[in-house]
Amino acid sequence: SQQGEEDPQALSIQEGENATMNCSYKTSINNLQWYRQNSGRGLVHLILIRSNEREKHSGRLRVTLDTSKKSSSLLITASRAADTASYFCATDGTGNQFYFGTGTSLTVIP
Amino acid sequence: DVKVTQSSRYLVKRTGEKVFLECVQDMDHENMFWYRQDPGLGLRLIYFSYDVKMKEKGDIPEGYSVSREKKERFSLILESASTNQTSMYLCASSLYYEKLFFGSGTQLSVL
């Protein structure tokens, strides 16, 4: 399977702290994306980073990509209770498919 | 605003029934996808379509079929529903195989 893996599976932090989650994948990619899913809902696209980029920012989100290690990290700064959700990384693989990891469940305690 | 609409939020069916899950997008996207999501397994691709009447198998196509007669509509069909098909089903669309837009999901229970 080309599916990625997020780490940790679950993360619990206090409001205002930073949250970091990691993604490892197996094959070469053109881009890697991060998505967020609120409980029982569809996924929402957060950010895309291309294979020739090392770091990207969007608001309170910072994504890094290390293609030599086949890994990425998502940092959410100054977390809020509303950031409580599951976060998934997705990579583009062969055959124009997207491969999702199993997700990190983030709980931000007010 | 971009919209992917799945016809049902919750669905309860009996084993052996034929089940249709409908998905409509209003963005004129070429590509549409069906995933199922199970706890601990993440999202797994069932089928995707890159054009009208075109389809490709994903990782877990067994027990499913799809139909794309119009660009905006992509249907997932369970020919004879089984209990192991109880899951959350997510439809998505994209323009350039980059950003995916997801529907809200259909939680299907097969009894």
mmCIF file of C-alpha atoms in Angstrom:
data_model
loop_
_atom_site.group_PDB
_atom_site.id
_atom_site.type_symbol
_atom_site.label_atom_id
_atom_site.label_comp_id
_atom_site.label_asym_id
_atom_site.label_seq_id
_atom_site.Cartn_x
_atom_site.Cartn_y
_atom_site.Cartn_z
ATOM 1 C CA SER A 1 0.000 0.000 0.000
ATOM 2 C CA GLN A 2 1.150 3.535 -0.684
ATOM 3 C CA GLN A 3 -0.784 4.858 2.255
ATOM 4 C CA GLY A 4 0.986 7.304 4.529
ATOM 5 C CA GLU A 5 1.056 7.246 8.277
ATOM 6 C CA GLU A 6 0.521 10.056 10.717
ATOM 7 C CA ASP A 7 2.158 10.242 14.080
ATOM 8 C CA PRO A 8 1.016 10.495 16.814
ATOM 9 C CA GLN A 9 -2.365 8.809 16.464
ATOM 10 C CA ALA A 10 -3.768 11.098 19.138
ATOM 11 C CA LEU A 11 -2.618 14.366 20.660
ATOM 12 C CA SER A 12 -4.085 16.373 23.513
ATOM 13 C CA ILE A 13 -2.861 19.895 24.320
ATOM 14 C CA GLN A 14 -3.938 23.006 26.157
ATOM 15 C CA GLU A 15 -5.336 25.979 24.294
ATOM 16 C CA GLY A 16 -2.543 28.325 23.257
ATOM 17 C CA GLU A 17 0.068 25.588 22.909
ATOM 18 C CA ASN A 18 1.513 24.480 19.600
ATOM 19 C CA ALA A 19 0.524 21.155 18.035
ATOM 20 C CA THR A 20 2.884 19.178 15.818
ATOM 21 C CA MET A 21 1.929 16.120 13.847
ATOM 22 C CA ASN A 22 4.017 14.108 11.445
ATOM 23 C CA CYS A 23 3.425 12.168 8.278
ATOM 24 C CA SER A 24 5.581 9.518 6.666
ATOM 25 C CA TYR A 25 5.010 8.126 3.203
ATOM 26 C CA LYS A 26 6.520 5.440 1.026
ATOM 27 C CA THR A 27 6.838 6.498 -2.592
ATOM 28 C CA SER A 28 8.049 9.504 -4.563
ATOM 29 C CA ILE A 29 5.566 12.341 -4.696
ATOM 30 C CA ASN A 30 4.791 15.503 -6.650
ATOM 31 C CA ASN A 31 3.015 17.106 -3.746
ATOM 32 C CA LEU A 32 1.766 16.438 -0.242
ATOM 33 C CA GLN A 33 -1.383 17.870 1.264
ATOM 34 C CA TRP A 34 -2.880 18.208 4.711
ATOM 35 C CA TYR A 35 -6.592 17.964 5.426
ATOM 36 C CA ARG A 36 -8.733 18.484 8.470
ATOM 37 C CA GLN A 37 -11.864 16.558 9.426
ATOM 38 C CA ASN A 38 -14.301 17.575 12.083
ATOM 39 C CA SER A 39 -16.099 14.684 13.736
ATOM 40 C CA GLY A 40 -18.396 12.853 11.339
ATOM 41 C CA ARG A 41 -17.909 15.300 8.481
ATOM 42 C CA GLY A 42 -16.023 15.499 5.216
ATOM 43 C CA LEU A 43 -12.409 16.563 4.907
ATOM 44 C CA VAL A 44 -11.342 20.137 4.293
ATOM 45 C CA HIS A 45 -8.145 21.015 2.454
ATOM 46 C CA LEU A 46 -5.653 22.986 4.547
ATOM 47 C CA ILE A 47 -2.414 23.304 2.629
ATOM 48 C CA LEU A 48 -0.410 21.803 -0.229
ATOM 49 C CA ILE A 49 3.370 21.612 -0.429
ATOM 50 C CA ARG A 50 5.174 20.613 -3.599
ATOM 51 C CA SER A 51 8.114 18.233 -3.722
ATOM 52 C CA ASN A 52 10.547 21.065 -4.538
ATOM 53 C CA GLU A 53 9.446 23.095 -1.491
ATOM 54 C CA ARG A 54 10.795 22.596 2.010
ATOM 55 C CA GLU A 55 8.479 24.786 4.046
ATOM 56 C CA LYS A 56 5.170 26.559 3.597
ATOM 57 C CA HIS A 57 3.046 28.783 5.808
ATOM 58 C CA SER A 58 -0.650 29.582 5.865
ATOM 59 C CA GLY A 59 -1.942 31.605 8.791
ATOM 60 C CA ARG A 60 -1.222 29.577 11.945
ATOM 61 C CA LEU A 61 -0.179 26.550 9.908
ATOM 62 C CA ARG A 62 3.385 25.653 9.038
ATOM 63 C CA VAL A 63 4.195 22.631 6.921
ATOM 64 C CA THR A 64 7.609 21.166 6.255
ATOM 65 C CA LEU A 65 8.602 18.510 3.773
ATOM 66 C CA ASP A 66 11.729 16.355 3.723
ATOM 67 C CA THR A 67 11.670 14.255 0.569
ATOM 68 C CA SER A 68 14.918 12.481 1.484
ATOM 69 C CA LYS A 69 13.233 11.109 4.608
ATOM 70 C CA LYS A 70 9.823 10.866 2.968
ATOM 71 C CA SER A 71 8.244 12.782 5.784
ATOM 72 C CA SER A 72 6.267 15.943 6.477
ATOM 73 C CA SER A 73 5.151 17.787 9.567
ATOM 74 C CA LEU A 74 2.219 20.064 10.278
ATOM 75 C CA LEU A 75 2.582 22.650 13.014
ATOM 76 C CA ILE A 76 -0.450 24.517 14.333
ATOM 77 C CA THR A 77 0.621 27.476 16.431
ATOM 78 C CA ALA A 78 -1.358 29.056 19.265
ATOM 79 C CA SER A 79 -3.998 26.328 19.123
ATOM 80 C CA ARG A 80 -7.664 27.012 19.812
ATOM 81 C CA ALA A 81 -10.477 24.748 20.972
ATOM 82 C CA ALA A 82 -11.914 25.039 17.460
ATOM 83 C CA ASP A 83 -8.802 23.289 16.098
ATOM 84 C CA THR A 84 -10.027 20.053 17.686
ATOM 85 C CA ALA A 85 -10.339 17.667 14.747
ATOM 86 C CA SER A 86 -8.565 14.860 12.926
ATOM 87 C CA TYR A 87 -5.745 15.784 10.580
ATOM 88 C CA PHE A 88 -4.725 13.727 7.569
ATOM 89 C CA CYS A 89 -1.842 13.906 5.155
ATOM 90 C CA ALA A 90 -2.368 12.890 1.547
ATOM 91 C CA THR A 91 0.157 12.165 -1.158
ATOM 92 C CA ASP A 92 -0.282 11.856 -4.889
ATOM 93 C CA GLY A 93 0.824 8.461 -6.077
ATOM 94 C CA THR A 94 0.706 6.448 -9.235
ATOM 95 C CA GLY A 95 -2.357 6.457 -11.436
ATOM 96 C CA ASN A 96 -3.596 9.902 -10.440
ATOM 97 C CA GLN A 97 -4.724 8.703 -7.042
ATOM 98 C CA PHE A 98 -4.462 10.346 -3.645
ATOM 99 C CA TYR A 99 -3.266 8.288 -0.705
ATOM 100 C CA PHE A 100 -4.348 9.265 2.778
ATOM 101 C CA GLY A 101 -2.831 8.400 6.109
ATOM 102 C CA THR A 102 -4.792 7.120 9.083
ATOM 103 C CA GLY A 103 -4.908 10.532 10.741
ATOM 104 C CA THR A 104 -3.951 12.286 13.951
ATOM 105 C CA SER A 105 -6.775 13.090 16.357
ATOM 106 C CA LEU A 106 -6.095 16.464 17.966
ATOM 107 C CA THR A 107 -7.902 17.607 21.102
ATOM 108 C CA VAL A 108 -7.383 21.179 22.255
ATOM 109 C CA ILE A 109 -8.490 21.670 25.841
ATOM 110 C CA PRO A 110 -9.899 25.137 26.618
ATOM 111 C CA ASP B 1 -18.657 28.693 -3.200
ATOM 112 C CA VAL B 2 -17.429 25.233 -4.079
ATOM 113 C CA LYS B 3 -19.865 22.459 -3.266
ATOM 114 C CA VAL B 4 -19.882 18.655 -3.276
ATOM 115 C CA THR B 5 -23.226 17.260 -2.225
ATOM 116 C CA GLN B 6 -23.876 13.715 -1.105
ATOM 117 C CA SER B 7 -27.500 12.691 -1.285
ATOM 118 C CA SER B 8 -27.844 11.154 2.171
ATOM 119 C CA ARG B 9 -26.193 11.899 5.489
ATOM 120 C CA TYR B 10 -27.296 8.639 7.096
ATOM 121 C CA LEU B 11 -28.537 5.474 5.415
ATOM 122 C CA VAL B 12 -29.687 2.133 6.832
ATOM 123 C CA LYS B 13 -30.037 -0.837 4.504
ATOM 124 C CA ARG B 14 -30.546 -4.581 4.745
ATOM 125 C CA THR B 15 -28.029 -7.172 3.584
ATOM 126 C CA GLY B 16 -28.573 -8.088 -0.043
ATOM 127 C CA GLU B 17 -30.140 -4.770 -0.981
ATOM 128 C CA LYS B 18 -28.847 -2.753 -3.910
ATOM 129 C CA VAL B 19 -27.645 0.597 -2.623
ATOM 130 C CA PHE B 20 -27.023 3.796 -4.547
ATOM 131 C CA LEU B 21 -24.905 6.610 -3.124
ATOM 132 C CA GLU B 22 -25.109 9.798 -5.127
ATOM 133 C CA CYS B 23 -22.626 12.624 -5.338
ATOM 134 C CA VAL B 24 -22.971 15.899 -7.227
ATOM 135 C CA GLN B 25 -20.393 18.660 -7.661
ATOM 136 C CA ASP B 26 -21.010 22.128 -9.007
ATOM 137 C CA MET B 27 -17.428 23.048 -9.939
ATOM 138 C CA ASP B 28 -17.135 21.506 -13.408
ATOM 139 C CA HIS B 29 -14.329 19.265 -12.112
ATOM 140 C CA GLU B 30 -13.062 16.475 -14.324
ATOM 141 C CA ASN B 31 -12.054 14.146 -11.503
ATOM 142 C CA MET B 32 -14.287 12.545 -8.922
ATOM 143 C CA PHE B 33 -13.521 10.007 -6.211
ATOM 144 C CA TRP B 34 -15.248 7.639 -3.808
ATOM 145 C CA TYR B 35 -13.532 6.757 -0.533
ATOM 146 C CA ARG B 36 -14.608 4.748 2.441
ATOM 147 C CA GLN B 37 -13.392 5.626 5.903
ATOM 148 C CA ASP B 38 -13.129 3.140 8.731
ATOM 149 C CA PRO B 39 -11.654 3.647 12.205
ATOM 150 C CA GLY B 40 -7.968 2.837 12.274
ATOM 151 C CA LEU B 41 -7.810 2.357 8.506
ATOM 152 C CA GLY B 42 -8.059 5.934 7.315
ATOM 153 C CA LEU B 43 -9.470 6.700 3.883
ATOM 154 C CA ARG B 44 -9.300 4.033 1.217
ATOM 155 C CA LEU B 45 -10.050 4.708 -2.419
ATOM 156 C CA ILE B 46 -12.817 2.617 -3.949
ATOM 157 C CA TYR B 47 -13.100 4.095 -7.464
ATOM 158 C CA PHE B 48 -12.307 7.306 -9.246
ATOM 159 C CA SER B 49 -13.327 8.856 -12.538
ATOM 160 C CA TYR B 50 -11.371 11.314 -14.676
ATOM 161 C CA ASP B 51 -14.062 11.961 -17.265
ATOM 162 C CA VAL B 52 -17.640 11.156 -18.143
ATOM 163 C CA LYS B 53 -18.118 7.413 -18.565
ATOM 164 C CA MET B 54 -14.500 6.800 -17.528
ATOM 165 C CA LYS B 55 -13.601 5.017 -14.310
ATOM 166 C CA GLU B 56 -10.611 3.464 -12.618
ATOM 167 C CA LYS B 57 -10.446 1.012 -9.745
ATOM 168 C CA GLY B 58 -8.919 2.153 -6.513
ATOM 169 C CA ASP B 59 -7.527 -0.009 -3.752
ATOM 170 C CA ILE B 60 -10.768 -1.699 -2.669
ATOM 171 C CA PRO B 61 -13.232 -1.944 -5.604
ATOM 172 C CA GLU B 62 -14.602 -5.387 -4.743
ATOM 173 C CA GLY B 63 -18.331 -5.348 -4.105
ATOM 174 C CA TYR B 64 -18.747 -1.871 -5.609
ATOM 175 C CA SER B 65 -19.420 -0.357 -9.000
ATOM 176 C CA VAL B 66 -19.704 3.251 -10.169
ATOM 177 C CA SER B 67 -21.493 5.269 -12.774
ATOM 178 C CA ARG B 68 -20.639 8.634 -14.282
ATOM 179 C CA GLU B 69 -23.131 9.527 -16.978
ATOM 180 C CA LYS B 70 -22.811 13.284 -16.459
ATOM 181 C CA LYS B 71 -19.783 15.320 -15.505
ATOM 182 C CA GLU B 72 -21.287 16.628 -12.285
ATOM 183 C CA ARG B 73 -22.597 13.325 -10.919
ATOM 184 C CA PHE B 74 -20.699 10.267 -9.685
ATOM 185 C CA SER B 75 -22.659 7.382 -8.227
ATOM 186 C CA LEU B 76 -21.404 4.530 -6.088
ATOM 187 C CA ILE B 77 -23.377 1.299 -6.272
ATOM 188 C CA LEU B 78 -23.334 -1.575 -3.838
ATOM 189 C CA GLU B 79 -24.798 -4.400 -5.899
ATOM 190 C CA SER B 80 -25.664 -6.559 -2.891
ATOM 191 C CA ALA B 81 -24.937 -4.838 0.382
ATOM 192 C CA SER B 82 -23.125 -6.779 3.078
ATOM 193 C CA THR B 83 -22.468 -5.976 6.722
ATOM 194 C CA ASN B 84 -18.759 -5.425 6.058
ATOM 195 C CA GLN B 85 -19.728 -2.493 3.863
ATOM 196 C CA THR B 86 -20.987 -0.590 6.880
ATOM 197 C CA SER B 87 -18.806 2.498 6.771
ATOM 198 C CA MET B 88 -18.547 6.237 6.174
ATOM 199 C CA TYR B 89 -18.497 6.944 2.441
ATOM 200 C CA LEU B 90 -16.873 10.131 1.221
ATOM 201 C CA CYS B 91 -17.120 11.617 -2.247
ATOM 202 C CA ALA B 92 -14.586 14.149 -3.519
ATOM 203 C CA SER B 93 -13.786 16.062 -6.682
ATOM 204 C CA SER B 94 -10.726 17.858 -8.006
ATOM 205 C CA LEU B 95 -9.663 19.850 -11.032
ATOM 206 C CA TYR B 96 -5.945 19.170 -11.469
ATOM 207 C CA TYR B 97 -5.311 16.183 -9.194
ATOM 208 C CA GLU B 98 -4.358 18.531 -6.427
ATOM 209 C CA LYS B 99 -6.788 19.986 -3.969
ATOM 210 C CA LEU B 100 -9.699 17.658 -3.207
ATOM 211 C CA PHE B 101 -13.124 18.992 -2.289
ATOM 212 C CA PHE B 102 -15.107 16.601 -0.141
ATOM 213 C CA GLY B 103 -18.781 16.112 0.506
ATOM 214 C CA SER B 104 -20.085 15.776 4.060
ATOM 215 C CA GLY B 105 -20.131 11.992 3.882
ATOM 216 C CA THR B 106 -22.758 9.264 4.060
ATOM 217 C CA GLN B 107 -22.750 6.997 7.097
ATOM 218 C CA LEU B 108 -24.078 3.694 5.778
ATOM 219 C CA SER B 109 -25.224 0.948 8.098
ATOM 220 C CA VAL B 110 -25.968 -2.477 6.620
ATOM 221 C CA LEU B 111 -27.997 -4.679 8.931
#
